[in-house]
Coordinates of C-alpha atoms in Angstrom, one line a residue:
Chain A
X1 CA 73.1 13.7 -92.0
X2 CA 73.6 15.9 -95.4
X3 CA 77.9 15.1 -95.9
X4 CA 79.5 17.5 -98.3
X5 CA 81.7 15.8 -101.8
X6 CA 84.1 18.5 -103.1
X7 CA 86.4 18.7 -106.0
X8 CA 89.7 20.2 -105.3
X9 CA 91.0 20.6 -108.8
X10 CA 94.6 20.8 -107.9
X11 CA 96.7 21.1 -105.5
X12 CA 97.2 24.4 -105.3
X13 CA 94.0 25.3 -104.0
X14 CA 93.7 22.1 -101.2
X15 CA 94.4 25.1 -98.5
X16 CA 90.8 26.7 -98.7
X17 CA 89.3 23.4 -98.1
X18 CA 89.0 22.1 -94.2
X19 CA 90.0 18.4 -94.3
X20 CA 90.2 18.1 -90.5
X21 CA 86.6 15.9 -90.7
X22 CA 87.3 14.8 -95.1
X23 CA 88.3 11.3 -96.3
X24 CA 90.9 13.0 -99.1
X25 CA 90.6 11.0 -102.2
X26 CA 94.0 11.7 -104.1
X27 CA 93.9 10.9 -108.2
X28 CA 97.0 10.9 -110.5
X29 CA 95.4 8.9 -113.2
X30 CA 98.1 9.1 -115.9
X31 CA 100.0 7.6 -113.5
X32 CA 101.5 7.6 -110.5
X33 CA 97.8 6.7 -108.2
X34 CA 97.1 3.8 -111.3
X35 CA 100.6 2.6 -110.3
X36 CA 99.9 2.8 -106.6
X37 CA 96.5 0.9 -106.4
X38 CA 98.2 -2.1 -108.8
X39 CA 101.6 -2.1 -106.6
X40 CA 99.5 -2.5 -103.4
X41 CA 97.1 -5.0 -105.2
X42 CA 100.5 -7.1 -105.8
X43 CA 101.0 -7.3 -102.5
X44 CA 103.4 -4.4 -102.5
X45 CA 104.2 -4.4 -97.9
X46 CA 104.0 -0.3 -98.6
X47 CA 104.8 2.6 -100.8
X48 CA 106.4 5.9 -99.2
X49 CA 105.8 8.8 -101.2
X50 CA 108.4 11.6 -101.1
X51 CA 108.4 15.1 -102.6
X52 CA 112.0 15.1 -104.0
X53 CA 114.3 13.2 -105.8
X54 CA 116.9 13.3 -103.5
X55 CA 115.0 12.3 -100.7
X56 CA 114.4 9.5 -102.3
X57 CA 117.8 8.7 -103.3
X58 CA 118.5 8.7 -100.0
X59 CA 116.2 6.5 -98.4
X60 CA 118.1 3.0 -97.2
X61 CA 119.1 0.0 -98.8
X62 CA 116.3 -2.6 -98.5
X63 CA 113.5 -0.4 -100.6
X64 CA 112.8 -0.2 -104.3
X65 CA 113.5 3.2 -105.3
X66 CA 111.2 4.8 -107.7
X67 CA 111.4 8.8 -109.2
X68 CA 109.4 10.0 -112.2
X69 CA 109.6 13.5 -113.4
X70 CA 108.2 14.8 -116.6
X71 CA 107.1 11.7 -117.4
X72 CA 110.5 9.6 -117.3
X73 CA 112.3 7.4 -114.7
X74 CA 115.3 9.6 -113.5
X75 CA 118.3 8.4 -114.2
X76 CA 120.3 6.0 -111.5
X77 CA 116.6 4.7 -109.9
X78 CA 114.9 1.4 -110.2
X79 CA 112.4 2.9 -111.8
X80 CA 109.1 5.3 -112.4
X81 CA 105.6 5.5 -112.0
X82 CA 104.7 3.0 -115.3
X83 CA 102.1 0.7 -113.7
X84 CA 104.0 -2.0 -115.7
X85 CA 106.8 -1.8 -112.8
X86 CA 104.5 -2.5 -110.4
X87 CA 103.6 -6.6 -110.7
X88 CA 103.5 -9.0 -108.1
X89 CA 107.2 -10.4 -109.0
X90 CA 108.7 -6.9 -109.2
X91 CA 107.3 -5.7 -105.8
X92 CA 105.3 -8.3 -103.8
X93 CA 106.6 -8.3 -100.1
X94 CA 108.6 -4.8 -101.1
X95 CA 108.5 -1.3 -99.7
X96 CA 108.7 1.0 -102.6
X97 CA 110.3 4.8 -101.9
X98 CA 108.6 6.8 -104.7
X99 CA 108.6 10.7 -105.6
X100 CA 106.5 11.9 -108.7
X101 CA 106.1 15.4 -110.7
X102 CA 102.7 15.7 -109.6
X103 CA 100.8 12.5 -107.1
X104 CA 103.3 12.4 -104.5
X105 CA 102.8 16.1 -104.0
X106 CA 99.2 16.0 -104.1
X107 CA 99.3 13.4 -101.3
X108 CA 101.7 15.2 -99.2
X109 CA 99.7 18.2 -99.5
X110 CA 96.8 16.8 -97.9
X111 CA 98.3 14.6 -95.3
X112 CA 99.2 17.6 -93.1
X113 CA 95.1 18.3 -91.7
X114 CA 93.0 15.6 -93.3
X115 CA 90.9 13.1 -91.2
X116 CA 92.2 9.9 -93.7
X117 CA 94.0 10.0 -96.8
X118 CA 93.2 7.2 -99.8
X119 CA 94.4 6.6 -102.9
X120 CA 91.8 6.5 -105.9
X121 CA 92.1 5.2 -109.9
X122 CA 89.9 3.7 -112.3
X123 CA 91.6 0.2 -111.5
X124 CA 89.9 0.9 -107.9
X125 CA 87.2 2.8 -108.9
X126 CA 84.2 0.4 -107.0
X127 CA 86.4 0.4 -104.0
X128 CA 86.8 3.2 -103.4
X129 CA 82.9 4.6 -103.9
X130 CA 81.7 1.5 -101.6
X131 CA 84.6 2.4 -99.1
X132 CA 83.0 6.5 -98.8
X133 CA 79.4 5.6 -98.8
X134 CA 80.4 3.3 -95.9
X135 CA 82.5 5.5 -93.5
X136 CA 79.7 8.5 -93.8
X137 CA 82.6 10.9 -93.6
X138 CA 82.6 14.8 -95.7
X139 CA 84.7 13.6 -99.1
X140 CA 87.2 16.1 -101.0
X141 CA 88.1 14.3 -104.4
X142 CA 91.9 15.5 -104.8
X143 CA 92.9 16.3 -108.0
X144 CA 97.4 16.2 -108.7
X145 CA 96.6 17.6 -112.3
X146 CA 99.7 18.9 -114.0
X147 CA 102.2 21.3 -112.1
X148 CA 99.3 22.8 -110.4
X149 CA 97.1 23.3 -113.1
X150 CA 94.2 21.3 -113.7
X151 CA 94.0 18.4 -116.4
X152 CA 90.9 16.1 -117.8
X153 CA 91.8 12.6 -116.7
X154 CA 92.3 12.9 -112.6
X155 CA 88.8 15.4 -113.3
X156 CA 87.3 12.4 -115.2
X157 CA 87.8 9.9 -112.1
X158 CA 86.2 12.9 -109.4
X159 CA 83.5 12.8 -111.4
X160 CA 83.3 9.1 -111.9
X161 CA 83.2 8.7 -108.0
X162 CA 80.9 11.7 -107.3
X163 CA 78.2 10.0 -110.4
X164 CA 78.0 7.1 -107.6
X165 CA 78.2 9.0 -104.5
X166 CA 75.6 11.4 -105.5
X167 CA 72.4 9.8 -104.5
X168 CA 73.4 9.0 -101.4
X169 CA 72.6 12.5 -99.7
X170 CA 75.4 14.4 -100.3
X171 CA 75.4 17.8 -101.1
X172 CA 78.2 18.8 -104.4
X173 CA 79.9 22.1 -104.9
X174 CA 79.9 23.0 -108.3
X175 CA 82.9 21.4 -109.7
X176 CA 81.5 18.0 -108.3
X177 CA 79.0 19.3 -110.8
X178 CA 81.4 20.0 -113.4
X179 CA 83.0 16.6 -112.8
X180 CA 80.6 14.9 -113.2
X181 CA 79.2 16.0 -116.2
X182 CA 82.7 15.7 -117.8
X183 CA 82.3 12.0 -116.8
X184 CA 79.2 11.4 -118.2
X185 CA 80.2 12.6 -121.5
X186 CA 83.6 10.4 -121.2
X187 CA 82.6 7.3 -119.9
X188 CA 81.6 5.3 -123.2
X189 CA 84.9 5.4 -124.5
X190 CA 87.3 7.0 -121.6
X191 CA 90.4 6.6 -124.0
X192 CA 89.1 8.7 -126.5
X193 CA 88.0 11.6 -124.7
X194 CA 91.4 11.7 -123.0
X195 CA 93.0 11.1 -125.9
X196 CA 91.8 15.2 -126.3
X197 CA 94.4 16.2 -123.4
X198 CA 97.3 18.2 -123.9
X199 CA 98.6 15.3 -121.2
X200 CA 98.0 13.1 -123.0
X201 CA 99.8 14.0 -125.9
X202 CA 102.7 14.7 -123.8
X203 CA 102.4 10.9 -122.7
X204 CA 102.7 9.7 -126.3
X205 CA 105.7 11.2 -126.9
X206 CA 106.7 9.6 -124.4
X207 CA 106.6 6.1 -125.9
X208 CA 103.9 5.4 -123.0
X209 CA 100.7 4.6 -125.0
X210 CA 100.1 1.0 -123.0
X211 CA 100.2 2.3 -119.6
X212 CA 97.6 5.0 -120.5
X213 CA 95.3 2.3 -121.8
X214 CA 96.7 0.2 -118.5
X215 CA 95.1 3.2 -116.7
X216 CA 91.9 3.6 -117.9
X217 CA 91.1 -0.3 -117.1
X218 CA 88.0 0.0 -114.4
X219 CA 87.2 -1.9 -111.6
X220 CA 90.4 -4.3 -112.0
X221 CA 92.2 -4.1 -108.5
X222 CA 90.2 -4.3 -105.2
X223 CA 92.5 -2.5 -102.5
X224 CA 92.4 0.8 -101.4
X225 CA 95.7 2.0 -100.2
X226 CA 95.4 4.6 -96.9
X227 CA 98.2 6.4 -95.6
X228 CA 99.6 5.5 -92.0
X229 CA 101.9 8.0 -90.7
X230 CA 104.0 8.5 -94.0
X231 CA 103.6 4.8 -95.7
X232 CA 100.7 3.9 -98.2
X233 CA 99.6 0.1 -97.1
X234 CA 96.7 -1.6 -97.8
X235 CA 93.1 -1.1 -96.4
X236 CA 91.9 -2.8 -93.3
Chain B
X1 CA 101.0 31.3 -135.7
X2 CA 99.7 29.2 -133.6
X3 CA 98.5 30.8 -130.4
X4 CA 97.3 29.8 -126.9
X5 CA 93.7 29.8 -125.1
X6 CA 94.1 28.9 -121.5
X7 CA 91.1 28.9 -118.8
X8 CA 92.4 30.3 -115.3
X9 CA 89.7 28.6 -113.2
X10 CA 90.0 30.5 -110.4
X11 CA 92.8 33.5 -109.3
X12 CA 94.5 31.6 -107.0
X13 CA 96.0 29.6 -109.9
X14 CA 96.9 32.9 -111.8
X15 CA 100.2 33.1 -111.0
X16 CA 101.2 29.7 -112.6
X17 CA 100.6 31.8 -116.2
X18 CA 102.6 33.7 -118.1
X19 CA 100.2 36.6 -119.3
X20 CA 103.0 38.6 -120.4
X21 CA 101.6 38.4 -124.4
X22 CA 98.1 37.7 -123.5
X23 CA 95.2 39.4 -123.3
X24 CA 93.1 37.9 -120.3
X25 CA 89.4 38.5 -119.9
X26 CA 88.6 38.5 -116.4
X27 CA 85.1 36.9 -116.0
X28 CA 82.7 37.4 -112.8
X29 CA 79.3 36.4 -114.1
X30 CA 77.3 36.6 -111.2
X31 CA 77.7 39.5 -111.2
X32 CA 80.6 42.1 -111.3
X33 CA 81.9 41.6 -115.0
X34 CA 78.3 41.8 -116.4
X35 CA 77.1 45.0 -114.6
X36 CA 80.8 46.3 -115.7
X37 CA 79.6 45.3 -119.3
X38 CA 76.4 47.0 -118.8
X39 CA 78.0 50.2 -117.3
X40 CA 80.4 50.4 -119.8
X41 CA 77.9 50.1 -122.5
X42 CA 75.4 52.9 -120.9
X43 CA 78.4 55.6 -121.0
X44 CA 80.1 55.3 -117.7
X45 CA 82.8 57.3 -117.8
X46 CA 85.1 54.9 -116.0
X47 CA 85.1 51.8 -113.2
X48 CA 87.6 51.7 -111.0
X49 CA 87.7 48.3 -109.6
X50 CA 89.5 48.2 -105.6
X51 CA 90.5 45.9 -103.9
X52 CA 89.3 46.6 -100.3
X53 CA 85.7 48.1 -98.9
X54 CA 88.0 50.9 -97.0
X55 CA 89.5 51.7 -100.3
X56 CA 86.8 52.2 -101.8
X57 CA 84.9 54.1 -99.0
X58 CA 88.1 57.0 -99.0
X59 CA 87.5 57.8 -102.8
X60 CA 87.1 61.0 -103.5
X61 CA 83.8 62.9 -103.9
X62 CA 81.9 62.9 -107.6
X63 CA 82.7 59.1 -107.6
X64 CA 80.0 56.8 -107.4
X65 CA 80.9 54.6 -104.8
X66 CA 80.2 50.7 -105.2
X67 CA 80.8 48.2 -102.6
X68 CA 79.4 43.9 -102.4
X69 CA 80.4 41.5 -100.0
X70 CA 79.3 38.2 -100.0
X71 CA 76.2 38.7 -102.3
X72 CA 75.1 41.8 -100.5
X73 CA 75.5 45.9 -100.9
X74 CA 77.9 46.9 -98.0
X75 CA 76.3 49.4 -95.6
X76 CA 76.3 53.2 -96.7
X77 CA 77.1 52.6 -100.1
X78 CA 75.0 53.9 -103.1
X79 CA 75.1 50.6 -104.6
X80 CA 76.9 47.2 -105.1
X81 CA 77.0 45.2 -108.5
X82 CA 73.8 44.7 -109.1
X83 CA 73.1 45.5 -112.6
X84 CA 70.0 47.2 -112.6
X85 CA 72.2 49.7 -110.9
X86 CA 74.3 50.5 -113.9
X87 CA 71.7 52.0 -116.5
X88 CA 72.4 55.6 -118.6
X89 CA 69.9 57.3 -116.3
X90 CA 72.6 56.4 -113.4
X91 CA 76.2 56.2 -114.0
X92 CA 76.0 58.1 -118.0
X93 CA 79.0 60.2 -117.3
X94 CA 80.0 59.0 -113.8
X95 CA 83.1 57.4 -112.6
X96 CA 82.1 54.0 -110.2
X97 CA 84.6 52.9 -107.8
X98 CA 83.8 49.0 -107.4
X99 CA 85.0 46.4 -105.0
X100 CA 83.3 42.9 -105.0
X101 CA 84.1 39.9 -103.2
X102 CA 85.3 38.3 -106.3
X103 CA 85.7 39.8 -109.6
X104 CA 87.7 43.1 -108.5
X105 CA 90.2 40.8 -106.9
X106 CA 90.7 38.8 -110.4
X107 CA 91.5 42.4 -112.2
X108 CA 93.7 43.3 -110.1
X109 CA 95.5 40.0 -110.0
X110 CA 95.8 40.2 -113.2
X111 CA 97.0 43.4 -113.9
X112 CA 100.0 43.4 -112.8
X113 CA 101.7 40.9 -115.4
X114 CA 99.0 41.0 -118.3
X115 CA 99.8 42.3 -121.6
X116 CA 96.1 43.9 -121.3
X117 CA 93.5 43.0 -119.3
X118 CA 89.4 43.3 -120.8
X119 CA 86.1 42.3 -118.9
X120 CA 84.0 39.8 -120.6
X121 CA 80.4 38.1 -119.8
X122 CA 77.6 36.7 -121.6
X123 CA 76.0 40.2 -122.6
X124 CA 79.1 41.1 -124.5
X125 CA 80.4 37.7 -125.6
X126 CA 80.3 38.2 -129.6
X127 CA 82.5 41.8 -128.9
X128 CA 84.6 39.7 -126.6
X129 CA 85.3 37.1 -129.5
X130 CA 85.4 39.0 -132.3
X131 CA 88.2 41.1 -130.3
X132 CA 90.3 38.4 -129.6
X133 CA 90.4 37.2 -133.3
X134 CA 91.7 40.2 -134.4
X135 CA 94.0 40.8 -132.3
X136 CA 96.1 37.5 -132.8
X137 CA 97.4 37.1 -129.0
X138 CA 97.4 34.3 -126.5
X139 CA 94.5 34.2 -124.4
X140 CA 94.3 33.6 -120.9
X141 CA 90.0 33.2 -120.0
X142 CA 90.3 34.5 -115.9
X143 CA 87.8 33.1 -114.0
X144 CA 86.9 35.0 -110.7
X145 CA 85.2 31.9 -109.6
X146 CA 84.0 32.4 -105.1
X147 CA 86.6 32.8 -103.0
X148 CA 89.4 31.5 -104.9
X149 CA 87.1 28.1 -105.5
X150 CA 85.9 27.0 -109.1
X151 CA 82.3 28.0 -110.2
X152 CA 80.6 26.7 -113.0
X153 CA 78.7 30.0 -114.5
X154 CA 82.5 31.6 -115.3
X155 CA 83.7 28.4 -116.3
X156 CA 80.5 28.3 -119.1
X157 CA 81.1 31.4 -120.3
X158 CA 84.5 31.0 -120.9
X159 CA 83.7 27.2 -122.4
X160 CA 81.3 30.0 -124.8
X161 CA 84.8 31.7 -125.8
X162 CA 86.3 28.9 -126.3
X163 CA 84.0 27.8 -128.7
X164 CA 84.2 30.6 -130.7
X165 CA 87.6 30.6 -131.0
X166 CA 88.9 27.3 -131.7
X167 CA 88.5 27.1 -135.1
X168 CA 91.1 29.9 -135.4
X169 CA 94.6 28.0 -135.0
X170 CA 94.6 28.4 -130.7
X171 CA 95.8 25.4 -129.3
X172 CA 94.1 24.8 -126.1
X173 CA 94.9 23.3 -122.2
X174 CA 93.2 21.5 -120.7
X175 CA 90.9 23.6 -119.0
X176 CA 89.7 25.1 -122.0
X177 CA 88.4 21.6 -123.3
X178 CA 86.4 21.2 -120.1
X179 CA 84.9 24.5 -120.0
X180 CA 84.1 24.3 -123.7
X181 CA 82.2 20.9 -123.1
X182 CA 80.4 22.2 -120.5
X183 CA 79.1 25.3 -122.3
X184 CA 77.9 22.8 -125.2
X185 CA 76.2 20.8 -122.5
X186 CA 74.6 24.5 -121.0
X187 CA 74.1 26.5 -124.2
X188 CA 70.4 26.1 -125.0
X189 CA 69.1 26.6 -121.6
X190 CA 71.9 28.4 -119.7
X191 CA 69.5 29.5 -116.9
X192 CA 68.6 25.8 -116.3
X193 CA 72.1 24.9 -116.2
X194 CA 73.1 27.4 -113.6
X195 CA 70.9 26.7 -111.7
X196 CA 72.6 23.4 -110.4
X197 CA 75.1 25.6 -109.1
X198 CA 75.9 26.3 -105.6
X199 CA 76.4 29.4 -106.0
X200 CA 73.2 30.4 -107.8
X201 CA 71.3 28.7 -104.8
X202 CA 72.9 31.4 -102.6
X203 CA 72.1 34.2 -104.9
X204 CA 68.5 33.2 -105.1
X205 CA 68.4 33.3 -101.1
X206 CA 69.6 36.8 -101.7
X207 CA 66.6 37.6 -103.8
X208 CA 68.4 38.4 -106.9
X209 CA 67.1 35.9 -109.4
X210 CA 66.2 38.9 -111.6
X211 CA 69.9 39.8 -112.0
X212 CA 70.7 36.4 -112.5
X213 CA 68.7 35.9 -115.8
X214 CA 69.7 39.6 -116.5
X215 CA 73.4 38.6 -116.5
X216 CA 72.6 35.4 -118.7
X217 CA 71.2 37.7 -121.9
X218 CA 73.5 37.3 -124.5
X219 CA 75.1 39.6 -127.0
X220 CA 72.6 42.4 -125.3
X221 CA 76.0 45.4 -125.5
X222 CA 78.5 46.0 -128.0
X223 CA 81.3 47.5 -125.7
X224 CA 84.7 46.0 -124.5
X225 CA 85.9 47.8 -121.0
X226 CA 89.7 47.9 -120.9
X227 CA 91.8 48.6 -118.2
X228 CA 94.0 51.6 -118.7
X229 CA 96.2 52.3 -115.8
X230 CA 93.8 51.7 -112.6
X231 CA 90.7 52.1 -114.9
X232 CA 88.3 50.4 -116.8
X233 CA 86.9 52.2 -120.0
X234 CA 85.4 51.3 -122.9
X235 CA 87.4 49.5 -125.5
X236 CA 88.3 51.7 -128.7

């Protein structure tokens, strides 16, 4: 049977789509999604994304608490979304509260009507593509992008995942098309084509250059993390 | 001065912009800003783009009345935005009162922030460019897109803009880099391009493949339609 892939490019537009039968991919490459594929891959018991800062301030003793916005731990937390954060020795065995200026949105978004929820990076890239052509479900790749706008590197990964997906009798709405001729233009040499985004830019003055080359690493982590009831925890 | 160019994939995103100093050219190639191009060009008087069918349909006599839904001419209108229905020999002189499933709904989006608002597509791309140049504003590249989803033909042409503008000191988001990539890919054989699209797959079922090469000509009209109060005129 024909399933449909479709690119939501941000968040703002996941309303017009009907998720009720999807498997929602959500992808916050620079780097709250990189962060949350290596935490769970470390063994991480479960990551709770929030929407605010203050609900994750307020979230009890016990839990790591971790709040990123524009690009910098806020002040008083544990700490962001830097995938360095996010090893075995910092969070194995931990639950980790986490809000973000863009993924954790993104995910909350589409947890209100969709059939399953994942979490998608380059680190999990293979995963993830094996784990869809298996569960023969409708896919909608969720892009967080950049305060509702759209941006290159969460496009790049759609497109990475629709290249794999696409011979396997799935019909693609035109920006799985776009996506994934982005990708193939990227792919040789991901970190320089990035390196075009206005994001990215914005991540280097940021002091953050490693965890945006941490990011782009493919196919390092094997787990998918799924969302049961509000807590990201590792697939199966 | 450095200067903006930013690609509004779709209207729904519109009102994350500030258009307050920028000119945005709202872009409906298939097929509303094209035949607006072409009626502009053969001495229309005016187009008055409307929201709503019903609006349309209570115009006042003398008014050519134009209605599309959904790829089609709405019953007991003269015509819908086809544009072998915008030659000299039928609206020279005429006022057109237009409403389309897409592109009328970008104008008017538009219009109510924008410091002007002009109608691009690929028959009056050079005017388009050469406009913008000169006139040393931000630009804002509106794409009317289907139904508030991303399509690739309005993403092209506004990659085309892009292209031609770059060089002149714009610093540009991340959508523009996208769309200008994909034009690069598209640009010797747009009509082979499109037709990966979804969207031109439900046009040809519609029987229109003649107006979709039509609306691919480039640099075929000189003219620039404007929007002055509720109407579009020519430029100048």
């Amino acid at each position: 049977m024909q399933k449909n892939i479709q690119v939501c490019l941000t968040p703002a537009l996941i309303s017009l789509y009907d998720l009720s039968n999807s498997i929602v991919v959500v992808i916050d490459i620079f780097r709250a999604t990189s962060s949350i594929c290596y935490g769970i891959e470390n063994g991480a018991e479960a990551i709770i994304p929030v929407a605010t800062v203050d609900e994750c301030r307020n979230y009890g003793r016990g839990c790591l608490l971790a709040a990123e916005r524009d690009g910098k731990v806020v002040e008083g937390f544990d700490f962001g979304n830097s995938p360095f954060s996010y090893t075995a020795e910092k969070v194995a065995g931990k639950t980790i509260v986490l809000t973000t200026t863009n993924g954790t949105h993104a995910i909350n978004e589409s947890k209100k009507t969709a059939y399953q929820v994942i979490i998608g990076s380059f680190l999990n890239l293979d995963a993830v593509c094996d784990y869809l052509k298996a569960a023969q479900k409708d896919v909608v790749l969720l892009c967080a992008g950049w305060k509702n706008k759209f941006n290159l590197e969460d496009t790049l990964f759609a497109g990475a995942v629709v290249h794999q997906l696409k011979g396997e009798d799935y019909f693609l709405d035109d920006s799985s098309t776009a996506a994934e001729d982005l990708y193939l233009l990227a792919k040789d040499d991901l970190k320089a084509y990035t390196g075009k985004t206005s994001h990215s830019e914005r991540l280097k003055n940021l002091g953050i250059e490693k965890d945006i080359e941490f990011c782009l690493n493919v196919n390092t982590t094997q787990s998918i993390p799924v969302l049961k009831g509000d807590k990201l925890v590792r697939l199966g």
